[in-house]
Short mmCIF file of C-alpha atoms in Angstrom, two decimals:
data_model
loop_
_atom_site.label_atom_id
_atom_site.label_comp_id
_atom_site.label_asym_id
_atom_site.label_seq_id
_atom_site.Cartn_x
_atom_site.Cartn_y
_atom_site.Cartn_z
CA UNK W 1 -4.73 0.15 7.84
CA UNK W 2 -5.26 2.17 10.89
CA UNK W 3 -2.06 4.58 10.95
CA UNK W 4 -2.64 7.72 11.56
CA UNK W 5 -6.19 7.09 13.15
CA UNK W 6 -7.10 8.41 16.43
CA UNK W 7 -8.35 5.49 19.30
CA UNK W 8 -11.82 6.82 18.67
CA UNK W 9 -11.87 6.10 14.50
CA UNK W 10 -10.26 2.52 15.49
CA UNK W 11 -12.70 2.12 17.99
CA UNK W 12 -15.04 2.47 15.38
CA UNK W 13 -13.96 0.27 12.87
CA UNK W 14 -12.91 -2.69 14.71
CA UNK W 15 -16.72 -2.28 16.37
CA UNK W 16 -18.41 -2.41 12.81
CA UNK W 17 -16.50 -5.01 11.64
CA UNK W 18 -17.11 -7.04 14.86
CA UNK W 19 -20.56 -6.59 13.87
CA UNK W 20 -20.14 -7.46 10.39
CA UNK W 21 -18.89 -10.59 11.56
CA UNK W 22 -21.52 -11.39 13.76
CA UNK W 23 -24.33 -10.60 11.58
CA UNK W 24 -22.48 -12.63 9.12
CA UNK W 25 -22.22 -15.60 11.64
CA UNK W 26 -25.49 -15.33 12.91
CA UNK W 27 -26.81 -15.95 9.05
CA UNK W 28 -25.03 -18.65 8.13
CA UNK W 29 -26.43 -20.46 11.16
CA UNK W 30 -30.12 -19.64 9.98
CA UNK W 31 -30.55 -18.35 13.95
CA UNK W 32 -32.84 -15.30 14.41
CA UNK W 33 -31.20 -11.65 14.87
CA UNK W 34 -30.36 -11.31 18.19
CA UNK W 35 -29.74 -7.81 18.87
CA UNK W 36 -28.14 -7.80 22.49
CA UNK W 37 -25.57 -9.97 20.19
CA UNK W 38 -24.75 -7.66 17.42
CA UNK W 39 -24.65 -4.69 20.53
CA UNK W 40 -22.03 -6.81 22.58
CA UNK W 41 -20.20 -7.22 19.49
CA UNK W 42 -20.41 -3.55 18.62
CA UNK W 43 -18.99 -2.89 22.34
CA UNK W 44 -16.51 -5.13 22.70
CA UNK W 45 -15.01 -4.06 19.23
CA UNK W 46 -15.07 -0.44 19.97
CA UNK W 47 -13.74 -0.95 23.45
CA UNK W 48 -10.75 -3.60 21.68
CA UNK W 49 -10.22 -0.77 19.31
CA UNK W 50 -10.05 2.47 21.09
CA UNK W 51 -7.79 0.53 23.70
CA UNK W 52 -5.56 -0.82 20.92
CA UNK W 53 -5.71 2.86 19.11
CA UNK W 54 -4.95 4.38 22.27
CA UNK W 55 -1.49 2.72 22.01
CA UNK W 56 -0.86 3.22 19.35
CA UNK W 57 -1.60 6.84 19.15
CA UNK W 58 0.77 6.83 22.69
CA UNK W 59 3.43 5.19 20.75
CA UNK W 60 3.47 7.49 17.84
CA UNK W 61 3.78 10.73 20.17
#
């Protein structure tokens, strides 16, 4: 799924779908949005992902 990405498109995908998950979580448990949530989700996804894409993109040179 994420060969040939570069750390920042990784970044950027595991971010979303940490958010996706959130919001996701956040609805099933009938609490109001919280939006410093969904942003610390956003952050630590991208951050997970452009570390792990980084790697990866190291390995592959």
């Amino acid at each position: 799924m994420f060969q040939n990405k570069t750390p920042l498109q990784a970044g950027l995908i595991f971010g979303l779908i940490m958010v996706v998950f959130t919001a996701i979580y956040q609805y099933y448990e009938g609490a109001a949005v919280d939006l410093k949530l969904l942003v610390s989700s956003l952050t630590g996804g991208a951050v997970g992902g452009f570390v792990y894409g980084g790697i990866e993109w190291l390995k592959r040179r």
